[in-house]
Amino acid sequence: EAGVTQSPTHLIKTRGQQATLRCSPISGHTSVYWYQQALGLGLQFLLWYDEGEERNRGNFPPRFSGRQFPNYSSELNVNALELEDSALYLCASSWSLAGLYEQYFGPGTRLTVT
Amino acid sequence: AQSVAQPEDQVNVAEGNPLTVKCTYSVSGNPYLFWYVQYPNRGLQFLLKYITGDNLVKGSYGFEAEFNKSQTSFHLKKPSALVSDSALYFCAVRGSGNTGKLIFGQGTTLQVKP
């Protein structure tokens, strides 16, 4: 069974630009989650999508947004990039009824903002 | 507020010795608890979870965890450590309600020496 995949592996952007990160969940999983792992800040919950809808978002500004497509893959967009957005962005997926099931993580996208 | 604490930044053990990585939690309601492991430049790998039932939970790669409600702890254990177990370990708790959010501890680096 293929795991969660993310692309690109690395992304280098300049401050003020926009970044788009992509995630494909495990086959059969309908929920997709995004987390930010920044140095010194640990793992922070960003967004949760299920069945194409945004179900919850963490304490991040609106320039962090995303969507989930009909095939359950997902995209995270970060607008007006700031230096502190540099981090590893992890996508995870699970069966629906999110609380009952573990989340399976992808390898991450390393975003560097210069 | 819900939270997870991993009191040790690093744990050092000799190969073949038992290991324990500590985790305490604070939640309202019943806790849903998880352990993940992260190898360098990789995403998180799910090890085990506690939802309900037996206080001793067995997981992947010979790891197990003991849930203790009175001490609000969920310590990760392994009877005999391997050098290949050296990695960063995260304890997590599900956020209250069906939020999709996992709240992570700050992580504990496990170093197993030959």
mmCIF file of C-alpha atoms in Angstrom:
data_model
loop_
_atom_site.group_PDB
_atom_site.id
_atom_site.type_symbol
_atom_site.label_atom_id
_atom_site.label_comp_id
_atom_site.label_asym_id
_atom_site.label_seq_id
_atom_site.Cartn_x
_atom_site.Cartn_y
_atom_site.Cartn_z
ATOM 1 C CA GLU A 1 0.000 0.000 0.000
ATOM 2 C CA ALA A 2 1.459 3.352 -1.032
ATOM 3 C CA GLY A 3 1.914 5.869 1.738
ATOM 4 C CA VAL A 4 1.199 9.565 1.842
ATOM 5 C CA THR A 5 3.146 11.394 -0.845
ATOM 6 C CA GLN A 6 4.118 15.052 -0.933
ATOM 7 C CA SER A 7 5.622 17.290 -3.553
ATOM 8 C CA PRO A 8 7.936 18.985 -4.008
ATOM 9 C CA THR A 9 10.532 17.654 -1.576
ATOM 10 C CA HIS A 10 12.198 21.022 -1.326
ATOM 11 C CA LEU A 11 10.964 24.488 -2.224
ATOM 12 C CA ILE A 12 12.934 27.706 -2.146
ATOM 13 C CA LYS A 13 11.043 30.981 -2.366
ATOM 14 C CA THR A 14 11.690 34.642 -1.818
ATOM 15 C CA ARG A 15 9.914 36.697 0.809
ATOM 16 C CA GLY A 16 6.599 37.976 -0.510
ATOM 17 C CA GLN A 17 6.131 35.164 -3.034
ATOM 18 C CA GLN A 18 3.533 32.406 -2.900
ATOM 19 C CA ALA A 19 4.213 28.708 -2.274
ATOM 20 C CA THR A 20 2.049 25.749 -3.248
ATOM 21 C CA LEU A 21 2.559 22.383 -1.611
ATOM 22 C CA ARG A 22 0.802 19.191 -2.657
ATOM 23 C CA CYS A 23 -0.257 16.025 -0.880
ATOM 24 C CA SER A 24 -1.776 12.710 -1.950
ATOM 25 C CA PRO A 25 -3.334 10.646 0.848
ATOM 26 C CA ILE A 26 -3.280 6.909 1.313
ATOM 27 C CA SER A 27 -5.868 5.267 -0.906
ATOM 28 C CA GLY A 28 -9.217 5.141 0.903
ATOM 29 C CA HIS A 29 -8.399 7.930 3.334
ATOM 30 C CA THR A 30 -10.729 10.907 3.090
ATOM 31 C CA SER A 31 -9.177 13.181 5.706
ATOM 32 C CA VAL A 32 -6.043 15.217 5.071
ATOM 33 C CA TYR A 33 -4.177 17.263 7.653
ATOM 34 C CA TRP A 34 -1.379 19.801 7.383
ATOM 35 C CA TYR A 35 1.199 20.496 10.074
ATOM 36 C CA GLN A 36 4.122 22.881 10.280
ATOM 37 C CA GLN A 37 7.353 21.732 11.908
ATOM 38 C CA ALA A 38 9.463 24.800 12.470
ATOM 39 C CA LEU A 39 12.747 24.864 14.327
ATOM 40 C CA GLY A 40 12.132 25.644 17.967
ATOM 41 C CA LEU A 41 8.344 25.614 17.611
ATOM 42 C CA GLY A 42 7.664 21.909 17.289
ATOM 43 C CA LEU A 43 4.764 20.430 15.366
ATOM 44 C CA GLN A 44 1.839 22.788 14.938
ATOM 45 C CA PHE A 45 -1.542 21.871 13.462
ATOM 46 C CA LEU A 46 -2.437 23.952 10.398
ATOM 47 C CA LEU A 47 -5.511 22.597 8.636
ATOM 48 C CA TRP A 48 -7.863 19.634 8.397
ATOM 49 C CA TYR A 49 -9.840 18.741 5.265
ATOM 50 C CA ASP A 50 -12.421 16.008 5.024
ATOM 51 C CA GLU A 51 -14.677 15.166 2.090
ATOM 52 C CA GLY A 52 -13.612 18.331 0.323
ATOM 53 C CA GLU A 53 -14.438 20.687 3.170
ATOM 54 C CA GLU A 54 -12.207 22.576 5.570
ATOM 55 C CA ARG A 55 -13.138 21.185 8.982
ATOM 56 C CA ASN A 56 -10.714 22.975 11.263
ATOM 57 C CA ARG A 57 -7.720 25.281 11.158
ATOM 58 C CA GLY A 58 -5.019 26.017 13.646
ATOM 59 C CA ASN A 59 -3.779 29.334 14.915
ATOM 60 C CA PHE A 60 -2.258 30.545 11.646
ATOM 61 C CA PRO A 61 -2.981 33.701 9.639
ATOM 62 C CA PRO A 62 -5.349 33.607 6.641
ATOM 63 C CA ARG A 63 -2.460 33.677 4.194
ATOM 64 C CA PHE A 64 -2.187 29.972 4.964
ATOM 65 C CA SER A 65 -4.966 28.311 3.011
ATOM 66 C CA GLY A 66 -5.659 25.194 1.070
ATOM 67 C CA ARG A 67 -8.171 22.936 -0.513
ATOM 68 C CA GLN A 68 -9.041 19.302 -1.003
ATOM 69 C CA PHE A 69 -9.868 17.932 -4.421
ATOM 70 C CA PRO A 70 -12.522 15.321 -5.334
ATOM 71 C CA ASN A 71 -9.844 12.617 -5.367
ATOM 72 C CA TYR A 72 -8.996 13.646 -1.756
ATOM 73 C CA SER A 73 -5.578 15.021 -2.615
ATOM 74 C CA SER A 74 -4.839 18.392 -1.105
ATOM 75 C CA GLU A 75 -2.952 21.577 -1.696
ATOM 76 C CA LEU A 76 -1.543 24.014 0.834
ATOM 77 C CA ASN A 77 -0.991 27.595 -0.291
ATOM 78 C CA VAL A 78 1.074 30.099 1.601
ATOM 79 C CA ASN A 79 0.775 33.663 0.344
ATOM 80 C CA ALA A 80 3.014 36.655 1.052
ATOM 81 C CA LEU A 81 5.783 34.438 2.368
ATOM 82 C CA GLU A 82 7.707 35.575 5.403
ATOM 83 C CA LEU A 83 11.101 34.391 6.585
ATOM 84 C CA GLU A 84 9.526 32.643 9.582
ATOM 85 C CA ASP A 85 7.468 30.449 7.247
ATOM 86 C CA SER A 86 10.623 28.438 6.618
ATOM 87 C CA ALA A 87 9.818 25.001 7.969
ATOM 88 C CA LEU A 88 9.057 21.383 7.175
ATOM 89 C CA TYR A 89 5.421 21.068 6.146
ATOM 90 C CA LEU A 90 3.945 17.668 6.859
ATOM 91 C CA CYS A 91 0.798 16.260 5.368
ATOM 92 C CA ALA A 92 -1.061 13.384 7.006
ATOM 93 C CA SER A 93 -4.126 11.346 6.131
ATOM 94 C CA SER A 94 -6.579 9.124 7.938
ATOM 95 C CA TRP A 95 -9.939 7.493 7.612
ATOM 96 C CA SER A 96 -12.779 9.831 8.376
ATOM 97 C CA LEU A 97 -14.035 10.207 11.950
ATOM 98 C CA ALA A 98 -10.630 11.699 12.528
ATOM 99 C CA GLY A 99 -10.473 11.312 16.242
ATOM 100 C CA LEU A 100 -10.688 7.555 16.221
ATOM 101 C CA TYR A 101 -7.922 6.842 13.785
ATOM 102 C CA GLU A 102 -4.209 7.467 13.678
ATOM 103 C CA GLN A 103 -2.835 9.887 11.139
ATOM 104 C CA TYR A 104 -0.253 8.684 8.654
ATOM 105 C CA PHE A 105 2.344 11.224 7.647
ATOM 106 C CA GLY A 106 4.147 11.926 4.424
ATOM 107 C CA PRO A 107 7.861 12.739 4.150
ATOM 108 C CA GLY A 108 7.227 16.479 4.127
ATOM 109 C CA THR A 109 8.101 19.494 1.993
ATOM 110 C CA ARG A 110 10.996 21.596 3.187
ATOM 111 C CA LEU A 111 10.123 25.239 2.481
ATOM 112 C CA THR A 112 12.929 27.764 2.650
ATOM 113 C CA VAL A 113 12.103 31.458 2.406
ATOM 114 C CA THR A 114 14.994 33.784 1.639
ATOM 115 C CA ALA B 1 -6.219 23.527 27.688
ATOM 116 C CA GLN B 2 -4.954 20.237 26.360
ATOM 117 C CA SER B 3 -1.235 19.627 26.342
ATOM 118 C CA VAL B 4 1.480 17.022 26.153
ATOM 119 C CA ALA B 5 4.817 17.133 27.925
ATOM 120 C CA GLN B 6 7.923 15.129 27.208
ATOM 121 C CA PRO B 7 10.181 16.008 30.109
ATOM 122 C CA GLU B 8 13.420 14.741 28.584
ATOM 123 C CA ASP B 9 15.018 16.369 25.547
ATOM 124 C CA GLN B 10 17.316 13.368 25.140
ATOM 125 C CA VAL B 11 17.495 9.807 26.416
ATOM 126 C CA ASN B 12 20.687 7.781 26.141
ATOM 127 C CA VAL B 13 20.725 4.007 26.455
ATOM 128 C CA ALA B 14 23.114 1.210 25.600
ATOM 129 C CA GLU B 15 22.139 -1.289 22.943
ATOM 130 C CA GLY B 16 20.391 -4.274 24.492
ATOM 131 C CA ASN B 17 19.186 -2.341 27.515
ATOM 132 C CA PRO B 18 15.532 -1.461 28.100
ATOM 133 C CA LEU B 19 14.433 2.037 27.143
ATOM 134 C CA THR B 20 11.707 4.364 28.368
ATOM 135 C CA VAL B 21 10.649 7.654 26.800
ATOM 136 C CA LYS B 22 8.344 9.611 29.070
ATOM 137 C CA CYS B 23 5.135 11.434 28.221
ATOM 138 C CA THR B 24 2.514 13.103 30.378
ATOM 139 C CA TYR B 25 -0.693 14.659 29.154
ATOM 140 C CA SER B 26 -3.462 16.985 30.165
ATOM 141 C CA VAL B 27 -6.863 16.575 28.529
ATOM 142 C CA SER B 28 -10.516 17.067 29.266
ATOM 143 C CA GLY B 29 -12.436 13.870 28.765
ATOM 144 C CA ASN B 30 -11.005 10.541 27.679
ATOM 145 C CA PRO B 31 -7.519 10.746 26.204
ATOM 146 C CA TYR B 32 -6.665 9.429 22.767
ATOM 147 C CA LEU B 33 -2.877 9.065 22.818
ATOM 148 C CA PHE B 34 -0.312 8.341 20.123
ATOM 149 C CA TRP B 35 3.420 7.786 19.698
ATOM 150 C CA TYR B 36 5.296 8.653 16.518
ATOM 151 C CA VAL B 37 8.939 8.368 15.506
ATOM 152 C CA GLN B 38 10.815 10.659 13.136
ATOM 153 C CA TYR B 39 14.077 9.743 11.454
ATOM 154 C CA PRO B 40 16.312 12.514 10.054
ATOM 155 C CA ASN B 41 14.792 14.310 7.066
ATOM 156 C CA ARG B 42 11.754 12.065 7.167
ATOM 157 C CA GLY B 43 8.113 12.386 8.107
ATOM 158 C CA LEU B 44 6.569 10.874 11.206
ATOM 159 C CA GLN B 45 5.936 7.155 11.448
ATOM 160 C CA PHE B 46 3.065 5.891 13.577
ATOM 161 C CA LEU B 47 4.137 3.504 16.355
ATOM 162 C CA LEU B 48 1.077 2.878 18.510
ATOM 163 C CA LYS B 49 -2.053 4.370 20.032
ATOM 164 C CA TYR B 50 -4.244 4.147 23.099
ATOM 165 C CA ILE B 51 -7.959 4.714 22.627
ATOM 166 C CA THR B 52 -9.513 2.492 25.265
ATOM 167 C CA GLY B 53 -9.062 -0.926 26.823
ATOM 168 C CA ASP B 54 -5.876 -2.587 28.035
ATOM 169 C CA ASN B 55 -3.429 -0.159 29.625
ATOM 170 C CA LEU B 56 -0.472 -1.848 27.923
ATOM 171 C CA VAL B 57 -0.474 -1.152 24.219
ATOM 172 C CA LYS B 58 1.792 -2.976 21.788
ATOM 173 C CA GLY B 59 2.962 -1.344 18.602
ATOM 174 C CA SER B 60 5.423 -1.519 15.744
ATOM 175 C CA TYR B 61 9.094 -2.536 15.933
ATOM 176 C CA GLY B 62 8.756 -4.082 19.404
ATOM 177 C CA PHE B 63 7.633 -0.868 21.084
ATOM 178 C CA GLU B 64 4.914 -0.745 23.702
ATOM 179 C CA ALA B 65 3.409 1.953 25.879
ATOM 180 C CA GLU B 66 1.779 1.958 29.268
ATOM 181 C CA PHE B 67 -1.240 4.155 29.884
ATOM 182 C CA ASN B 68 -1.602 5.322 33.481
ATOM 183 C CA LYS B 69 -4.721 7.346 34.096
ATOM 184 C CA SER B 70 -3.937 8.320 37.685
ATOM 185 C CA GLN B 71 -0.514 9.652 36.720
ATOM 186 C CA THR B 72 -1.755 10.990 33.352
ATOM 187 C CA SER B 73 1.196 9.320 31.690
ATOM 188 C CA PHE B 74 1.770 7.334 28.510
ATOM 189 C CA HIS B 75 5.401 6.225 28.560
ATOM 190 C CA LEU B 76 6.945 4.479 25.566
ATOM 191 C CA LYS B 77 9.006 1.380 26.293
ATOM 192 C CA LYS B 78 11.063 -1.291 24.611
ATOM 193 C CA PRO B 79 12.654 -4.248 26.394
ATOM 194 C CA SER B 80 15.870 -4.256 24.361
ATOM 195 C CA ALA B 81 17.068 -1.175 22.457
ATOM 196 C CA LEU B 82 18.680 -1.307 19.028
ATOM 197 C CA VAL B 83 21.091 1.234 17.549
ATOM 198 C CA SER B 84 18.573 1.648 14.732
ATOM 199 C CA ASP B 85 16.002 2.896 17.281
ATOM 200 C CA SER B 86 17.982 6.148 17.520
ATOM 201 C CA ALA B 87 15.562 8.842 16.359
ATOM 202 C CA LEU B 88 13.232 11.620 17.513
ATOM 203 C CA TYR B 89 10.100 10.420 19.322
ATOM 204 C CA PHE B 90 6.880 12.371 19.661
ATOM 205 C CA CYS B 91 3.951 11.779 21.971
ATOM 206 C CA ALA B 92 0.621 13.240 20.870
ATOM 207 C CA VAL B 93 -2.915 13.587 22.144
ATOM 208 C CA ARG B 94 -6.049 14.150 20.130
ATOM 209 C CA GLY B 95 -7.609 17.554 20.634
ATOM 210 C CA SER B 96 -10.964 17.689 22.382
ATOM 211 C CA GLY B 97 -14.000 17.140 20.225
ATOM 212 C CA ASN B 98 -13.654 15.956 16.662
ATOM 213 C CA THR B 99 -11.188 18.665 15.637
ATOM 214 C CA GLY B 100 -8.812 16.473 13.653
ATOM 215 C CA LYS B 101 -5.987 18.109 15.554
ATOM 216 C CA LEU B 102 -3.124 16.237 17.169
ATOM 217 C CA ILE B 103 -1.287 18.096 19.924
ATOM 218 C CA PHE B 104 2.338 17.039 20.036
ATOM 219 C CA GLY B 105 4.953 17.087 22.744
ATOM 220 C CA GLN B 106 8.244 18.779 21.968
ATOM 221 C CA GLY B 107 9.920 15.487 21.145
ATOM 222 C CA THR B 108 12.602 13.358 22.778
ATOM 223 C CA THR B 109 15.787 12.342 21.002
ATOM 224 C CA LEU B 110 16.683 8.728 21.698
ATOM 225 C CA GLN B 111 20.343 7.850 21.324
ATOM 226 C CA VAL B 112 21.196 4.145 21.471
ATOM 227 C CA LYS B 113 24.921 3.464 21.704
ATOM 228 C CA PRO B 114 26.560 0.204 20.650
#
